[in-house]
Amino acid sequence: MSIWEYANPKKFLRTSERVLPALWGISALLIVSGLIWGFFFTPDDYRQGSTVKIIYLHVPAALMAINAWFMMLVASLIWVIRRHHVSALAAKAAAPVGVVMTVIALVTGAIWGQPMWGTWWAWDPRLTSFLVLFLFYIGYIALWEAIENGDTAADLTSILCLVGSVFAVLSRYAVNFWNQGLHQGASLSLDKEENVADVFAFPLYTCMAGFGALFIALVLYRTGTEIRARRMSALIARERMMDA
């Protein structure tokens, strides 16, 4: 059984319809339990006070905003190499989800940063690269909408996705590239000394898993919607040709 079998729209739709109910339930359970655990059953930080609890929204949203773009990049490359329409539509479907995650990350970051830094915004390397990533998301969606031919739109958005990946990488690793800037270091890493305390980490892991499951569910659902929309457009075009 090959993964390429799911490039068949019918098989993709059948499979996604089977797994979506479980994904919705898992994501809701993880997000709700993680947020309740984090907001109500963890202590205040000795320096940041209760403000630190924004981490349970900010970090998972920022992580998914970046990973959504990388997922779009992989799907776009599959389209360019193998010309599977499902992969192109999956990339298109992921973009609005990535925008929402990016907005959540930017807004919660501003709320978190204001009492810590004394300002809602700073032209910090990581913040700036994240803002540029948001603009690339908007440009990607606009490019899809501006081009009527689906295949041409997929080709051009794939190129844009490749360019925007530079800023996705910067958004993820800017704190490692530059020491200056207000943004703190990574909250979680392979280096145990840099991680947040376990009392904060475990509910954070729960929220991250929930956001990941929610992202997968939303992309599967939206990809199915895009497949059905393309089928409908093809049927309408065929009827117009027959009428003409």
Tab-separated table of N, CA, C and O in Angstrom, residues 30-94:
chain	number	residue	atom	x	y	z
A	30	LEU	N	-7.630	17.375	23.779
A	30	LEU	CA	-6.275	17.799	24.136
A	30	LEU	C	-6.198	19.307	24.382
A	30	LEU	O	-5.573	19.753	25.356
A	31	ILE	N	-6.824	20.097	23.519
A	31	ILE	CA	-6.743	21.549	23.673
A	31	ILE	C	-7.460	22.005	24.936
A	31	ILE	O	-6.912	22.791	25.732
A	32	VAL	N	-8.667	21.521	25.148
A	32	VAL	CA	-9.425	21.937	26.334
A	32	VAL	C	-8.731	21.502	27.612
A	32	VAL	O	-8.559	22.294	28.548
A	33	SER	N	-8.297	20.244	27.661
A	33	SER	CA	-7.630	19.760	28.874
A	33	SER	C	-6.299	20.466	29.095
A	33	SER	O	-5.938	20.811	30.225
A	34	GLY	N	-5.553	20.710	28.005
A	34	GLY	CA	-4.270	21.394	28.134
A	34	GLY	C	-4.426	22.824	28.615
A	34	GLY	O	-3.661	23.295	29.466
A	35	LEU	N	-5.418	23.547	28.079
A	35	LEU	CA	-5.626	24.934	28.491
A	35	LEU	C	-6.118	25.020	29.933
A	35	LEU	O	-5.663	25.881	30.705
A	36	ILE	N	-7.052	24.150	30.302
A	36	ILE	CA	-7.530	24.152	31.697
A	36	ILE	C	-6.392	23.810	32.647
A	36	ILE	O	-6.200	24.462	33.682
A	37	TRP	N	-5.626	22.786	32.289
A	37	TRP	CA	-4.470	22.390	33.104
A	37	TRP	C	-3.488	23.551	33.229
A	37	TRP	O	-3.030	23.886	34.325
A	38	GLY	N	-3.173	24.177	32.111
A	38	GLY	CA	-2.177	25.229	32.126
A	38	GLY	C	-2.625	26.496	32.817
A	38	GLY	O	-1.882	27.099	33.591
A	39	PHE	N	-3.866	26.919	32.551
A	39	PHE	CA	-4.341	28.191	33.100
A	39	PHE	C	-4.719	28.106	34.577
A	39	PHE	O	-4.532	29.078	35.326
A	40	PHE	N	-5.236	26.961	35.000
A	40	PHE	CA	-5.799	26.891	36.350
A	40	PHE	C	-5.019	26.004	37.316
A	40	PHE	O	-5.226	26.103	38.530
A	41	PHE	N	-4.142	25.160	36.816
A	41	PHE	CA	-3.475	24.209	37.703
A	41	PHE	C	-1.952	24.281	37.625
A	41	PHE	O	-1.267	23.320	37.969
A	42	THR	N	-1.435	25.391	37.158
A	42	THR	CA	0.010	25.621	37.198
A	42	THR	C	0.273	26.917	37.954
A	42	THR	O	-0.566	27.826	37.946
A	43	PRO	N	1.422	27.022	38.610
A	43	PRO	CA	1.705	28.237	39.394
A	43	PRO	C	2.110	29.404	38.505
A	43	PRO	O	2.428	29.228	37.322
A	44	ASP	N	2.094	30.603	39.080
A	44	ASP	CA	2.631	31.772	38.382
A	44	ASP	C	4.148	31.685	38.343
A	44	ASP	O	4.776	31.121	39.239
A	45	ASP	N	4.721	32.234	37.286
A	45	ASP	CA	6.176	32.268	37.170
A	45	ASP	C	6.746	33.304	38.140
A	45	ASP	O	6.122	34.336	38.396
A	46	TYR	N	7.937	33.046	38.661
A	46	TYR	CA	8.507	33.947	39.672
A	46	TYR	C	8.896	35.293	39.082
A	46	TYR	O	8.995	36.289	39.803
A	47	ARG	N	9.107	35.361	37.756
A	47	ARG	CA	9.440	36.638	37.124
A	47	ARG	C	8.279	37.216	36.322
A	47	ARG	O	8.021	38.413	36.352
A	48	GLN	N	7.574	36.359	35.589
A	48	GLN	CA	6.541	36.839	34.674
A	48	GLN	C	5.133	36.793	35.258
A	48	GLN	O	4.191	37.291	34.636
A	49	GLY	N	4.998	36.200	36.438
A	49	GLY	CA	3.682	36.119	37.050
A	49	GLY	C	2.725	35.276	36.235
A	49	GLY	O	3.115	34.317	35.558
A	50	SER	N	1.434	35.647	36.250
A	50	SER	CA	0.421	34.881	35.527
A	50	SER	C	0.505	35.090	34.017
A	50	SER	O	-0.067	34.314	33.244
A	51	THR	N	1.247	36.130	33.590
A	51	THR	CA	1.391	36.400	32.151
A	51	THR	C	1.991	35.221	31.411
A	51	THR	O	1.711	35.003	30.225
A	52	VAL	N	2.810	34.428	32.089
A	52	VAL	CA	3.490	33.310	31.441
A	52	VAL	C	2.502	32.291	30.880
A	52	VAL	O	2.833	31.540	29.958
A	53	LYS	N	1.278	32.290	31.393
A	53	LYS	CA	0.315	31.276	30.964
A	53	LYS	C	-0.179	31.486	29.533
A	53	LYS	O	-0.820	30.592	28.968
A	54	ILE	N	0.150	32.627	28.952
A	54	ILE	CA	-0.145	32.831	27.529
A	54	ILE	C	0.649	31.834	26.686
A	54	ILE	O	0.315	31.574	25.528
A	55	ILE	N	1.685	31.249	27.277
A	55	ILE	CA	2.517	30.278	26.565
A	55	ILE	C	1.684	29.131	25.991
A	55	ILE	O	2.022	28.567	24.943
A	56	TYR	N	0.565	28.801	26.657
A	56	TYR	CA	-0.236	27.655	26.222
A	56	TYR	C	-1.030	27.933	24.947
A	56	TYR	O	-1.528	26.994	24.314
A	57	LEU	N	-1.152	29.193	24.575
A	57	LEU	CA	-1.717	29.551	23.280
A	57	LEU	C	-0.637	29.990	22.299
A	57	LEU	O	-0.647	29.595	21.130
A	58	HIS	N	0.303	30.784	22.794
A	58	HIS	CA	1.299	31.404	21.919
A	58	HIS	C	2.229	30.374	21.284
A	58	HIS	O	2.412	30.378	20.059
A	59	VAL	N	2.809	29.515	22.073
A	59	VAL	CA	3.792	28.567	21.543
A	59	VAL	C	3.159	27.557	20.577
A	59	VAL	O	3.684	27.344	19.479
A	60	PRO	N	2.029	26.908	20.932
A	60	PRO	CA	1.436	25.980	19.951
A	60	PRO	C	1.009	26.670	18.658
A	60	PRO	O	1.194	26.113	17.566
A	61	ALA	N	0.454	27.887	18.770
A	61	ALA	CA	0.034	28.596	17.559
A	61	ALA	C	1.236	28.958	16.695
A	61	ALA	O	1.203	28.807	15.462
A	62	ALA	N	2.305	29.453	17.325
A	62	ALA	CA	3.511	29.812	16.566
A	62	ALA	C	4.120	28.583	15.908
A	62	ALA	O	4.554	28.632	14.748
A	63	LEU	N	4.143	27.476	16.631
A	63	LEU	CA	4.692	26.238	16.078
A	63	LEU	C	3.904	25.784	14.858
A	63	LEU	O	4.474	25.414	13.824
A	64	MET	N	2.561	25.830	14.956
A	64	MET	CA	1.745	25.381	13.836
A	64	MET	C	1.798	26.369	12.672
A	64	MET	O	1.703	25.964	11.513
A	65	ALA	N	1.964	27.662	12.957
A	65	ALA	CA	2.084	28.646	11.881
A	65	ALA	C	3.303	28.355	11.019
A	65	ALA	O	3.250	28.437	9.785
A	66	ILE	N	4.398	28.009	11.664
A	66	ILE	CA	5.634	27.704	10.935
A	66	ILE	C	5.524	26.354	10.234
A	66	ILE	O	5.854	26.213	9.046
A	67	ASN	N	5.045	25.348	10.964
A	67	ASN	CA	4.956	24.008	10.381
A	67	ASN	C	3.925	23.946	9.261
A	67	ASN	O	4.055	23.130	8.336
A	68	ALA	N	2.896	24.793	9.333
A	68	ALA	CA	1.912	24.828	8.246
A	68	ALA	C	2.577	25.249	6.946
A	68	ALA	O	2.283	24.694	5.876
A	69	TRP	N	3.487	26.229	7.029
A	69	TRP	CA	4.174	26.656	5.804
A	69	TRP	C	5.072	25.545	5.270
A	69	TRP	O	5.138	25.322	4.056
A	70	PHE	N	5.763	24.827	6.164
A	70	PHE	CA	6.603	23.727	5.707
A	70	PHE	C	5.755	22.617	5.083
A	70	PHE	O	6.172	21.971	4.112
A	71	MET	N	4.568	22.379	5.652
A	71	MET	CA	3.671	21.395	5.055
A	71	MET	C	3.250	21.836	3.657
A	71	MET	O	3.200	21.031	2.711
A	72	MET	N	2.962	23.140	3.508
A	72	MET	CA	2.618	23.691	2.199
A	72	MET	C	3.782	23.541	1.227
A	72	MET	O	3.579	23.249	0.036
A	73	LEU	N	4.990	23.728	1.713
A	73	LEU	CA	6.171	23.580	0.866
A	73	LEU	C	6.292	22.148	0.347
A	73	LEU	O	6.503	21.924	-0.851
A	74	VAL	N	6.148	21.169	1.244
A	74	VAL	CA	6.241	19.764	0.838
A	74	VAL	C	5.146	19.434	-0.175
A	74	VAL	O	5.400	18.804	-1.213
A	75	ALA	N	3.911	19.866	0.106
A	75	ALA	CA	2.806	19.599	-0.818
A	75	ALA	C	3.034	20.272	-2.166
A	75	ALA	O	2.723	19.705	-3.224
A	76	SER	N	3.593	21.490	-2.138
A	76	SER	CA	3.869	22.207	-3.390
A	76	SER	C	4.944	21.505	-4.201
A	76	SER	O	4.856	21.421	-5.432
A	77	LEU	N	5.977	21.005	-3.531
A	77	LEU	CA	7.032	20.277	-4.236
A	77	LEU	C	6.494	18.987	-4.855
A	77	LEU	O	6.893	18.609	-5.962
A	78	ILE	N	5.589	18.320	-4.139
A	78	ILE	CA	4.968	17.113	-4.699
A	78	ILE	C	4.179	17.467	-5.961
A	78	ILE	O	4.221	16.748	-6.964
A	79	TRP	N	3.491	18.609	-5.916
A	79	TRP	CA	2.755	19.050	-7.103
A	79	TRP	C	3.708	19.307	-8.271
A	79	TRP	O	3.459	18.859	-9.392
A	80	VAL	N	4.798	20.019	-8.001
A	80	VAL	CA	5.737	20.357	-9.068
A	80	VAL	C	6.373	19.101	-9.668
A	80	VAL	O	6.541	19.001	-10.884
A	81	ILE	N	6.702	18.133	-8.816
A	81	ILE	CA	7.422	16.942	-9.272
A	81	ILE	C	6.482	15.896	-9.865
A	81	ILE	O	6.724	15.340	-10.933
A	82	ARG	N	5.362	15.636	-9.161
A	82	ARG	CA	4.496	14.524	-9.569
A	82	ARG	C	3.143	14.966	-10.139
A	82	ARG	O	2.379	14.123	-10.623
A	83	ARG	N	2.823	16.248	-10.031
A	83	ARG	CA	1.596	16.809	-10.600
A	83	ARG	C	0.350	16.141	-10.034
A	83	ARG	O	-0.616	15.860	-10.754
A	84	HIS	N	0.342	15.907	-8.730
A	84	HIS	CA	-0.842	15.376	-8.061
A	84	HIS	C	-1.703	16.547	-7.591
A	84	HIS	O	-1.269	17.346	-6.761
A	85	HIS	N	-2.925	16.625	-8.095
A	85	HIS	CA	-3.777	17.763	-7.768
A	85	HIS	C	-4.139	17.817	-6.285
A	85	HIS	O	-4.317	18.909	-5.721
A	86	VAL	N	-4.260	16.682	-5.633
A	86	VAL	CA	-4.620	16.685	-4.215
A	86	VAL	C	-3.560	17.405	-3.393
A	86	VAL	O	-3.879	18.136	-2.453
A	87	SER	N	-2.295	17.231	-3.753
A	87	SER	CA	-1.238	17.894	-2.993
A	87	SER	C	-1.306	19.411	-3.156
A	87	SER	O	-1.120	20.167	-2.197
A	88	ALA	N	-1.596	19.865	-4.371
A	88	ALA	CA	-1.729	21.308	-4.605
A	88	ALA	C	-2.910	21.874	-3.825
A	88	ALA	O	-2.821	22.949	-3.218
A	89	LEU	N	-4.010	21.137	-3.813
A	89	LEU	CA	-5.188	21.598	-3.084
A	89	LEU	C	-4.965	21.536	-1.574
A	89	LEU	O	-5.510	22.351	-0.831
A	90	ALA	N	-4.172	20.583	-1.120
A	90	ALA	CA	-3.847	20.519	0.314
A	90	ALA	C	-3.027	21.728	0.738
A	90	ALA	O	-3.238	22.290	1.825
A	91	ALA	N	-2.085	22.129	-0.114
A	91	ALA	CA	-1.300	23.329	0.184
A	91	ALA	C	-2.196	24.559	0.240
A	91	ALA	O	-2.079	25.405	1.132
A	92	LYS	N	-3.107	24.646	-0.725
A	92	LYS	CA	-4.055	25.767	-0.746
A	92	LYS	C	-4.930	25.751	0.506
A	92	LYS	O	-5.201	26.806	1.112
A	93	ALA	N	-5.368	24.576	0.912
A	93	ALA	CA	-6.243	24.446	2.077
A	93	ALA	C	-5.541	24.812	3.371
A	93	ALA	O	-6.169	25.311	4.321
A	94	ALA	N	-4.235	24.574	3.444
A	94	ALA	CA	-3.489	24.825	4.685
A	94	ALA	C	-3.214	26.308	4.913
A	94	ALA	O	-3.018	26.729	6.056
